[in-house]
């Protein structure tokens, strides 16, 4: 099937990933999206966690429809977009997406059309991925212009971040990663952790890691999660919130895709590829 994206607007696609679960991906996705929106960008947050609807839960949203309704041509993408804080638009997690590998031509076309439509209304597409090295996660990452790897100071988090980087490098030729250290007591701890990850990656892989930021352990995040609100909504001056704003300033200056629409087209090709939605894990 030919994929033609006629729109010429450039969309920055940022995937938030980690390998290990519970390290803060969804909080990063939401607050980074909000901080980018505060800079004047039109931001769409795609909840690509195919298992659990993370963004909905953290923001207390109860969307009635999701991407599966778009694929089945029951509605258009604009009908499922949910308004989030700071006017970000949220694409709710799709249930039953395992079926995507068996989409009919008509359903494929509907999905392509849906994301094509998104180009005209978005400057930045942030993708909150699920934990694990599922092919869906890898494909979303590989299709994105920027991959932010969230890591915290636990051996399993570092090992899983390394495994994610290794597979994306080996199987998808990704050469650059932005690392976001989360839940540390101070900047020094964050820097040390980043250095450890760089050392192990440099030893075995030919990749470039950039330290995007260090987010402190902040009890206000836990309070915000309990209230089902974003940190930037409830505690905009808290230490972690200030760091999210700094990170958004940096991300906003990243170079855009070289061709006007090339990356979005590539993104579409990747996410509709049958293996993209395959939930099988990969071997290391
Ligand atoms: N900087 C932080 N300071 C304190 N607590 C934090 C911080 N970041 C995240 N948390 C805590 O970690 C929990 C998990 O965060 P989050 O849901 O964003 O992780 P995740 O990586 O998306 O998890 P999953 O893999 O299950 O999707 C939050 O509910 C919150 O309590
Ligand atoms: Mg999550």
mmCIF file of C-alpha atoms and ligand atoms in Angstrom:
data_model
loop_
_atom_site.group_PDB
_atom_site.id
_atom_site.type_symbol
_atom_site.label_atom_id
_atom_site.label_comp_id
_atom_site.label_asym_id
_atom_site.label_seq_id
_atom_site.Cartn_x
_atom_site.Cartn_y
_atom_site.Cartn_z
ATOM 1 C CA UNK A 1 0.000 0.000 0.000
ATOM 2 C CA UNK A 2 1.321 3.482 -0.860
ATOM 3 C CA UNK A 3 1.403 6.009 1.892
ATOM 4 C CA UNK A 4 1.049 9.590 0.817
ATOM 5 C CA UNK A 5 1.138 12.389 3.291
ATOM 6 C CA UNK A 6 0.155 15.513 1.449
ATOM 7 C CA UNK A 7 0.446 17.902 4.353
ATOM 8 C CA UNK A 8 3.740 19.783 4.493
ATOM 9 C CA UNK A 9 3.778 20.749 8.166
ATOM 10 C CA UNK A 10 6.675 19.315 10.119
ATOM 11 C CA UNK A 11 5.858 17.389 13.285
ATOM 12 C CA UNK A 12 8.408 16.623 15.954
ATOM 13 C CA UNK A 13 7.835 13.080 17.207
ATOM 14 C CA UNK A 14 9.242 12.283 20.659
ATOM 15 C CA UNK A 15 8.991 8.786 22.166
ATOM 16 C CA UNK A 16 9.285 8.357 25.934
ATOM 17 C CA UNK A 17 10.611 4.905 26.811
ATOM 18 C CA UNK A 18 12.483 3.107 29.584
ATOM 19 C CA UNK A 19 12.601 -0.645 29.339
ATOM 20 C CA UNK A 20 11.692 -1.022 33.017
ATOM 21 C CA UNK A 21 8.238 -0.121 34.255
ATOM 22 C CA UNK A 22 7.356 2.442 36.896
ATOM 23 C CA UNK A 23 10.308 4.774 36.346
ATOM 24 C CA UNK A 24 8.173 7.807 35.480
ATOM 25 C CA UNK A 25 7.476 7.653 31.714
ATOM 26 C CA UNK A 26 3.852 8.706 31.928
ATOM 27 C CA UNK A 27 4.584 11.564 34.312
ATOM 28 C CA UNK A 28 7.375 12.706 32.007
ATOM 29 C CA UNK A 29 5.112 12.429 28.943
ATOM 30 C CA UNK A 30 2.321 14.462 30.501
ATOM 31 C CA UNK A 31 4.456 17.183 32.068
ATOM 32 C CA UNK A 32 6.813 17.535 29.100
ATOM 33 C CA UNK A 33 3.762 17.839 26.822
ATOM 34 C CA UNK A 34 2.294 20.522 29.079
ATOM 35 C CA UNK A 35 5.574 22.431 29.308
ATOM 36 C CA UNK A 36 5.957 22.366 25.503
ATOM 37 C CA UNK A 37 2.374 23.597 25.180
ATOM 38 C CA UNK A 38 3.204 26.438 27.562
ATOM 39 C CA UNK A 39 5.903 27.459 25.084
ATOM 40 C CA UNK A 40 3.204 27.879 22.473
ATOM 41 C CA UNK A 41 3.433 24.526 20.723
ATOM 42 C CA UNK A 42 0.413 22.504 19.702
ATOM 43 C CA UNK A 43 1.054 19.204 21.438
ATOM 44 C CA UNK A 44 -0.606 15.829 20.998
ATOM 45 C CA UNK A 45 0.103 13.146 23.579
ATOM 46 C CA UNK A 46 -0.370 9.624 22.277
ATOM 47 C CA UNK A 47 -0.970 7.052 24.996
ATOM 48 C CA UNK A 48 0.693 4.122 23.278
ATOM 49 C CA UNK A 49 0.653 1.893 26.315
ATOM 50 C CA UNK A 50 -1.258 -0.965 24.811
ATOM 51 C CA UNK A 51 -1.764 -2.698 28.135
ATOM 52 C CA UNK A 52 -2.788 -0.024 30.598
ATOM 53 C CA UNK A 53 -4.308 3.339 29.819
ATOM 54 C CA UNK A 54 -1.703 5.287 31.763
ATOM 55 C CA UNK A 55 -2.412 8.850 30.715
ATOM 56 C CA UNK A 56 -6.169 8.499 31.298
ATOM 57 C CA UNK A 57 -5.586 7.239 34.813
ATOM 58 C CA UNK A 58 -3.007 9.852 35.769
ATOM 59 C CA UNK A 59 -5.219 12.681 34.520
ATOM 60 C CA UNK A 60 -8.531 11.243 35.719
ATOM 61 C CA UNK A 61 -9.966 11.076 32.194
ATOM 62 C CA UNK A 62 -12.576 8.622 31.022
ATOM 63 C CA UNK A 63 -12.518 8.667 27.235
ATOM 64 C CA UNK A 64 -15.357 6.777 25.606
ATOM 65 C CA UNK A 65 -13.596 6.164 22.319
ATOM 66 C CA UNK A 66 -10.054 5.451 21.205
ATOM 67 C CA UNK A 67 -7.960 4.643 18.154
ATOM 68 C CA UNK A 68 -9.706 1.325 17.589
ATOM 69 C CA UNK A 69 -12.918 3.261 16.845
ATOM 70 C CA UNK A 70 -11.017 5.322 14.271
ATOM 71 C CA UNK A 71 -9.597 2.215 12.632
ATOM 72 C CA UNK A 72 -13.074 0.751 12.434
ATOM 73 C CA UNK A 73 -14.266 3.982 10.839
ATOM 74 C CA UNK A 74 -16.781 4.618 13.569
ATOM 75 C CA UNK A 75 -15.359 8.111 13.968
ATOM 76 C CA UNK A 76 -12.426 10.320 13.003
ATOM 77 C CA UNK A 77 -9.298 11.044 14.964
ATOM 78 C CA UNK A 78 -10.561 14.476 15.954
ATOM 79 C CA UNK A 79 -13.570 12.807 17.600
ATOM 80 C CA UNK A 80 -11.443 10.765 19.980
ATOM 81 C CA UNK A 81 -8.992 13.496 20.985
ATOM 82 C CA UNK A 82 -9.429 14.357 24.639
ATOM 83 C CA UNK A 83 -8.577 17.816 25.978
ATOM 84 C CA UNK A 84 -5.834 17.691 28.559
ATOM 85 C CA UNK A 85 -4.295 20.399 30.747
ATOM 86 C CA UNK A 86 -2.613 23.342 28.959
ATOM 87 C CA UNK A 87 -4.742 22.536 25.903
ATOM 88 C CA UNK A 88 -2.736 19.439 25.048
ATOM 89 C CA UNK A 89 -4.679 16.881 23.019
ATOM 90 C CA UNK A 90 -4.609 13.277 24.111
ATOM 91 C CA UNK A 91 -5.031 10.211 21.913
ATOM 92 C CA UNK A 92 -6.401 7.649 24.369
ATOM 93 C CA UNK A 93 -4.841 4.215 24.537
ATOM 94 C CA UNK A 94 -6.508 1.818 22.132
ATOM 95 C CA UNK A 95 -7.920 -1.372 23.464
ATOM 96 C CA UNK A 96 -7.779 -4.436 21.274
ATOM 97 C CA UNK A 97 -4.880 -3.111 19.232
ATOM 98 C CA UNK A 98 -3.364 -6.540 18.928
ATOM 99 C CA UNK A 99 -5.856 -6.793 16.120
ATOM 100 C CA UNK A 100 -3.946 -4.131 14.213
ATOM 101 C CA UNK A 101 -1.736 -6.733 12.617
ATOM 102 C CA UNK A 102 -4.822 -8.077 10.919
ATOM 103 C CA UNK A 103 -6.223 -4.789 9.664
ATOM 104 C CA UNK A 104 -8.108 -4.815 6.414
ATOM 105 C CA UNK A 105 -7.059 -2.451 3.621
ATOM 106 C CA UNK A 106 -9.904 -0.166 4.560
ATOM 107 C CA UNK A 107 -8.849 -0.112 8.208
ATOM 108 C CA UNK A 108 -5.229 0.529 7.207
ATOM 109 C CA UNK A 109 -6.376 3.444 5.108
ATOM 110 C CA UNK A 110 -8.411 4.811 8.023
ATOM 111 C CA UNK A 111 -5.374 4.689 10.313
ATOM 112 C CA UNK A 112 -3.159 6.432 7.781
ATOM 113 C CA UNK A 113 -5.782 9.066 7.219
ATOM 114 C CA UNK A 114 -6.107 9.571 10.982
ATOM 115 C CA UNK A 115 -2.417 10.323 11.477
ATOM 116 C CA UNK A 116 -2.247 12.340 8.297
ATOM 117 C CA UNK A 117 -5.031 14.463 9.731
ATOM 118 C CA UNK A 118 -3.005 14.901 12.916
ATOM 119 C CA UNK A 119 -0.164 16.604 11.048
ATOM 120 C CA UNK A 120 -2.253 19.695 10.420
ATOM 121 C CA UNK A 121 -3.101 20.167 14.079
ATOM 122 C CA UNK A 122 0.165 19.282 15.816
ATOM 123 C CA UNK A 123 3.664 20.678 16.275
ATOM 124 C CA UNK A 124 4.841 17.960 18.625
ATOM 125 C CA UNK A 125 3.649 14.375 19.032
ATOM 126 C CA UNK A 126 4.732 12.883 22.370
ATOM 127 C CA UNK A 127 4.384 9.107 22.637
ATOM 128 C CA UNK A 128 4.093 7.503 26.059
ATOM 129 C CA UNK A 129 5.223 3.919 25.495
ATOM 130 C CA UNK A 130 4.748 0.909 27.711
ATOM 131 C CA UNK A 131 7.413 -0.871 29.716
ATOM 132 C CA UNK A 132 9.115 -3.897 28.193
ATOM 133 C CA UNK A 133 10.862 -4.544 24.908
ATOM 134 C CA UNK A 134 7.741 -5.301 22.925
ATOM 135 C CA UNK A 135 7.933 -4.844 19.195
ATOM 136 C CA UNK A 136 5.269 -2.171 19.453
ATOM 137 C CA UNK A 137 7.489 -0.129 21.803
ATOM 138 C CA UNK A 138 10.545 -0.608 19.601
ATOM 139 C CA UNK A 139 8.642 0.395 16.481
ATOM 140 C CA UNK A 140 7.212 3.513 18.070
ATOM 141 C CA UNK A 141 10.702 4.473 19.229
ATOM 142 C CA UNK A 142 12.363 3.680 15.908
ATOM 143 C CA UNK A 143 9.736 5.717 14.080
ATOM 144 C CA UNK A 144 10.263 8.743 16.314
ATOM 145 C CA UNK A 145 12.668 11.552 15.680
ATOM 146 C CA UNK A 146 13.776 11.681 19.292
ATOM 147 C CA UNK A 147 13.889 8.919 21.889
ATOM 148 C CA UNK A 148 13.920 9.905 25.535
ATOM 149 C CA UNK A 149 15.067 7.056 27.765
ATOM 150 C CA UNK A 150 13.865 7.534 31.344
ATOM 151 C CA UNK A 151 16.064 5.896 33.932
ATOM 152 C CA UNK A 152 16.149 5.880 37.731
ATOM 153 C CA UNK A 153 18.776 4.805 40.198
ATOM 154 C CA UNK A 154 18.008 1.100 40.392
ATOM 155 C CA UNK A 155 20.115 -1.680 38.864
ATOM 156 C CA UNK A 156 17.097 -3.075 36.984
ATOM 157 C CA UNK A 157 16.329 0.335 35.494
ATOM 158 C CA UNK A 158 19.896 0.790 34.233
ATOM 159 C CA UNK A 159 20.039 -2.773 32.887
ATOM 160 C CA UNK A 160 16.708 -2.394 31.116
ATOM 161 C CA UNK A 161 17.613 1.026 29.697
ATOM 162 C CA UNK A 162 20.788 -0.524 28.310
ATOM 163 C CA UNK A 163 18.809 -3.443 26.851
ATOM 164 C CA UNK A 164 16.393 -1.008 25.180
ATOM 165 C CA UNK A 165 19.242 1.059 23.723
ATOM 166 C CA UNK A 166 21.023 -2.072 22.549
ATOM 167 C CA UNK A 167 18.007 -3.503 20.715
ATOM 168 C CA UNK A 168 17.079 -0.169 19.152
ATOM 169 C CA UNK A 169 20.667 0.247 17.983
ATOM 170 C CA UNK A 170 21.098 -3.324 16.768
ATOM 171 C CA UNK A 171 17.740 -3.906 15.124
ATOM 172 C CA UNK A 172 16.609 -0.400 14.214
ATOM 173 C CA UNK A 173 19.916 1.442 13.656
ATOM 174 C CA UNK A 174 19.131 4.143 16.201
ATOM 175 C CA UNK A 175 22.321 5.999 17.022
ATOM 176 C CA UNK A 176 21.300 8.746 19.431
ATOM 177 C CA UNK A 177 19.322 8.765 22.682
ATOM 178 C CA UNK A 178 18.320 11.471 25.128
ATOM 179 C CA UNK A 179 18.573 10.280 28.711
ATOM 180 C CA UNK A 180 16.344 11.614 31.437
ATOM 181 C CA UNK A 181 17.330 10.631 34.954
ATOM 182 C CA UNK A 182 14.337 10.566 37.258
ATOM 183 C CA UNK A 183 13.717 10.285 41.000
ATOM 184 C CA UNK A 184 17.166 11.134 42.300
ATOM 185 C CA UNK A 185 18.073 13.055 45.450
ATOM 186 C CA UNK A 186 20.371 15.526 43.752
ATOM 187 C CA UNK A 187 21.899 16.487 40.421
ATOM 188 C CA UNK A 188 25.205 14.824 41.298
ATOM 189 C CA UNK A 189 23.490 11.457 41.744
ATOM 190 C CA UNK A 190 21.821 11.977 38.368
ATOM 191 C CA UNK A 191 25.091 12.833 36.639
ATOM 192 C CA UNK A 192 26.823 9.768 38.118
ATOM 193 C CA UNK A 193 24.012 7.524 36.983
ATOM 194 C CA UNK A 194 24.159 8.977 33.486
ATOM 195 C CA UNK A 195 27.934 8.440 33.418
ATOM 196 C CA UNK A 196 27.480 4.788 34.345
ATOM 197 C CA UNK A 197 25.036 4.286 31.511
ATOM 198 C CA UNK A 198 27.361 6.071 29.080
ATOM 199 C CA UNK A 199 30.303 3.899 30.144
ATOM 200 C CA UNK A 200 28.472 0.642 29.569
ATOM 201 C CA UNK A 201 26.977 1.836 26.266
ATOM 202 C CA UNK A 202 30.302 3.181 24.977
ATOM 203 C CA UNK A 203 31.999 -0.093 25.792
ATOM 204 C CA UNK A 204 29.642 -2.266 23.790
ATOM 205 C CA UNK A 205 27.673 -0.035 21.413
ATOM 206 C CA UNK A 206 28.300 2.741 18.939
ATOM 207 C CA UNK A 207 25.686 5.160 20.224
ATOM 208 C CA UNK A 208 25.548 8.748 21.435
ATOM 209 C CA UNK A 209 23.795 9.516 24.708
ATOM 210 C CA UNK A 210 22.872 13.062 25.719
ATOM 211 C CA UNK A 211 21.824 13.941 29.234
ATOM 212 C CA UNK A 212 18.495 15.703 28.774
ATOM 213 C CA UNK A 213 17.867 16.436 32.436
ATOM 214 C CA UNK A 214 17.799 15.275 36.021
ATOM 215 C CA UNK A 215 14.403 15.236 37.706
ATOM 216 C CA UNK A 216 14.541 15.191 41.481
ATOM 217 C CA UNK A 217 12.534 12.850 43.631
ATOM 218 C CA UNK A 218 9.624 15.120 44.407
ATOM 219 C CA UNK A 219 6.804 14.164 46.822
ATOM 220 C CA UNK A 220 4.561 16.587 44.937
ATOM 221 C CA UNK A 221 4.524 14.135 42.008
ATOM 222 C CA UNK A 222 3.089 11.457 44.279
ATOM 223 C CA UNK A 223 0.488 13.929 45.586
ATOM 224 C CA UNK A 224 -0.423 14.967 42.038
ATOM 225 C CA UNK A 225 -0.760 11.324 40.961
ATOM 226 C CA UNK A 226 -3.067 10.681 43.907
ATOM 227 C CA UNK A 227 -5.216 13.644 42.897
ATOM 228 C CA UNK A 228 -5.204 12.461 39.262
ATOM 229 C CA UNK A 229 -3.785 15.789 38.140
ATOM 230 C CA UNK A 230 -0.571 16.698 36.379
ATOM 231 C CA UNK A 231 2.296 18.065 38.460
ATOM 232 C CA UNK A 232 2.466 21.201 36.318
ATOM 233 C CA UNK A 233 -1.200 21.850 37.096
ATOM 234 C CA UNK A 234 -1.063 21.317 40.825
ATOM 235 C CA UNK A 235 2.486 22.240 41.863
ATOM 236 C CA UNK A 236 3.886 24.355 39.014
ATOM 237 C CA UNK A 237 6.720 25.720 41.163
ATOM 238 C CA UNK A 238 7.838 22.426 42.662
ATOM 239 C CA UNK A 239 11.434 21.287 41.990
ATOM 240 C CA UNK A 240 10.404 18.591 39.483
ATOM 241 C CA UNK A 241 8.026 20.974 37.681
ATOM 242 C CA UNK A 242 10.834 23.511 37.211
ATOM 243 C CA UNK A 243 13.021 20.771 35.749
ATOM 244 C CA UNK A 244 10.251 19.737 33.330
ATOM 245 C CA UNK A 245 10.110 23.337 32.109
ATOM 246 C CA UNK A 246 13.889 23.348 31.555
ATOM 247 C CA UNK A 247 13.663 20.087 29.636
ATOM 248 C CA UNK A 248 10.902 21.475 27.427
ATOM 249 C CA UNK A 249 13.086 24.501 26.636
ATOM 250 C CA UNK A 250 15.821 22.124 25.475
ATOM 251 C CA UNK A 251 13.478 19.828 23.520
ATOM 252 C CA UNK A 252 11.906 22.811 21.817
ATOM 253 C CA UNK A 253 15.293 23.702 20.317
ATOM 254 C CA UNK A 254 16.056 20.248 18.938
ATOM 255 C CA UNK A 255 16.416 20.340 15.170
ATOM 256 C CA UNK A 256 13.268 19.553 13.259
ATOM 257 C CA UNK A 257 12.924 16.745 10.740
ATOM 258 C CA UNK A 258 15.033 17.471 7.673
ATOM 259 C CA UNK A 259 12.253 17.125 5.139
ATOM 260 C CA UNK A 260 8.974 18.851 5.773
ATOM 261 C CA UNK A 261 6.889 15.752 6.197
ATOM 262 C CA UNK A 262 9.325 12.897 5.774
ATOM 263 C CA UNK A 263 9.426 11.889 9.400
ATOM 264 C CA UNK A 264 5.670 11.736 9.773
ATOM 265 C CA UNK A 265 5.456 9.596 6.678
ATOM 266 C CA UNK A 266 8.124 7.311 8.102
ATOM 267 C CA UNK A 267 6.246 7.243 11.387
ATOM 268 C CA UNK A 268 3.090 6.148 9.616
ATOM 269 C CA UNK A 269 4.891 3.430 7.726
ATOM 270 C CA UNK A 270 6.394 2.121 10.927
ATOM 271 C CA UNK A 271 3.331 2.073 13.085
ATOM 272 C CA UNK A 272 1.119 0.406 10.539
ATOM 273 C CA UNK A 273 3.690 -2.224 9.710
ATOM 274 C CA UNK A 274 2.200 -5.522 10.861
ATOM 275 C CA UNK A 275 5.088 -6.263 13.199
ATOM 276 C CA UNK A 276 4.699 -2.876 14.839
ATOM 277 C CA UNK A 277 1.731 -3.900 16.889
ATOM 278 C CA UNK A 278 2.897 -7.411 17.531
ATOM 279 C CA UNK A 279 3.046 -7.856 21.269
ATOM 280 C CA UNK A 280 5.806 -10.449 21.194
ATOM 281 C CA UNK A 281 8.936 -9.660 23.158
ATOM 282 C CA UNK A 282 12.349 -9.779 21.506
ATOM 283 C CA UNK A 283 15.370 -11.793 22.493
ATOM 284 C CA UNK A 284 18.559 -10.031 23.468
HETATM 285 N N1 LIG B 1 10.343 12.473 40.186
HETATM 286 C C1 LIG B 1 9.543 11.692 40.939
HETATM 287 N N2 LIG B 1 9.520 11.865 42.278
HETATM 288 C C2 LIG B 1 8.757 11.087 43.050
HETATM 289 N N3 LIG B 1 7.966 10.114 42.600
HETATM 290 C C3 LIG B 1 7.935 9.896 41.289
HETATM 291 C C4 LIG B 1 8.724 10.673 40.372
HETATM 292 N N4 LIG B 1 8.475 10.234 39.123
HETATM 293 C C5 LIG B 1 7.588 9.225 39.242
HETATM 294 N N5 LIG B 1 7.273 9.021 40.534
HETATM 295 C C6 LIG B 1 6.389 7.974 41.085
HETATM 296 O O1 LIG B 1 6.518 6.823 40.292
HETATM 297 C C7 LIG B 1 5.235 6.344 39.917
HETATM 298 C C8 LIG B 1 5.313 5.772 38.529
HETATM 299 O O2 LIG B 1 5.365 6.815 37.593
HETATM 300 P P1 LIG B 1 4.797 6.628 36.115
HETATM 301 O O3 LIG B 1 3.433 6.055 36.148
HETATM 302 O O4 LIG B 1 4.977 7.927 35.413
HETATM 303 O O5 LIG B 1 5.837 5.554 35.592
HETATM 304 P P2 LIG B 1 5.803 4.744 34.214
HETATM 305 O O6 LIG B 1 7.214 4.557 33.816
HETATM 306 O O7 LIG B 1 4.898 5.402 33.256
HETATM 307 O O8 LIG B 1 5.170 3.365 34.679
HETATM 308 P P3 LIG B 1 4.614 2.182 33.710
HETATM 309 O O9 LIG B 1 5.836 1.486 33.201
HETATM 310 O O10 LIG B 1 3.809 1.328 34.643
HETATM 311 O O11 LIG B 1 3.811 2.818 32.632
HETATM 312 C C9 LIG B 1 4.302 7.532 40.051
HETATM 313 O O12 LIG B 1 3.016 7.128 40.390
HETATM 314 C C10 LIG B 1 4.915 8.354 41.117
HETATM 315 O O13 LIG B 1 4.382 7.945 42.349
HETATM 316 MG MG1 LIG B 2 3.273 4.670 32.172
#
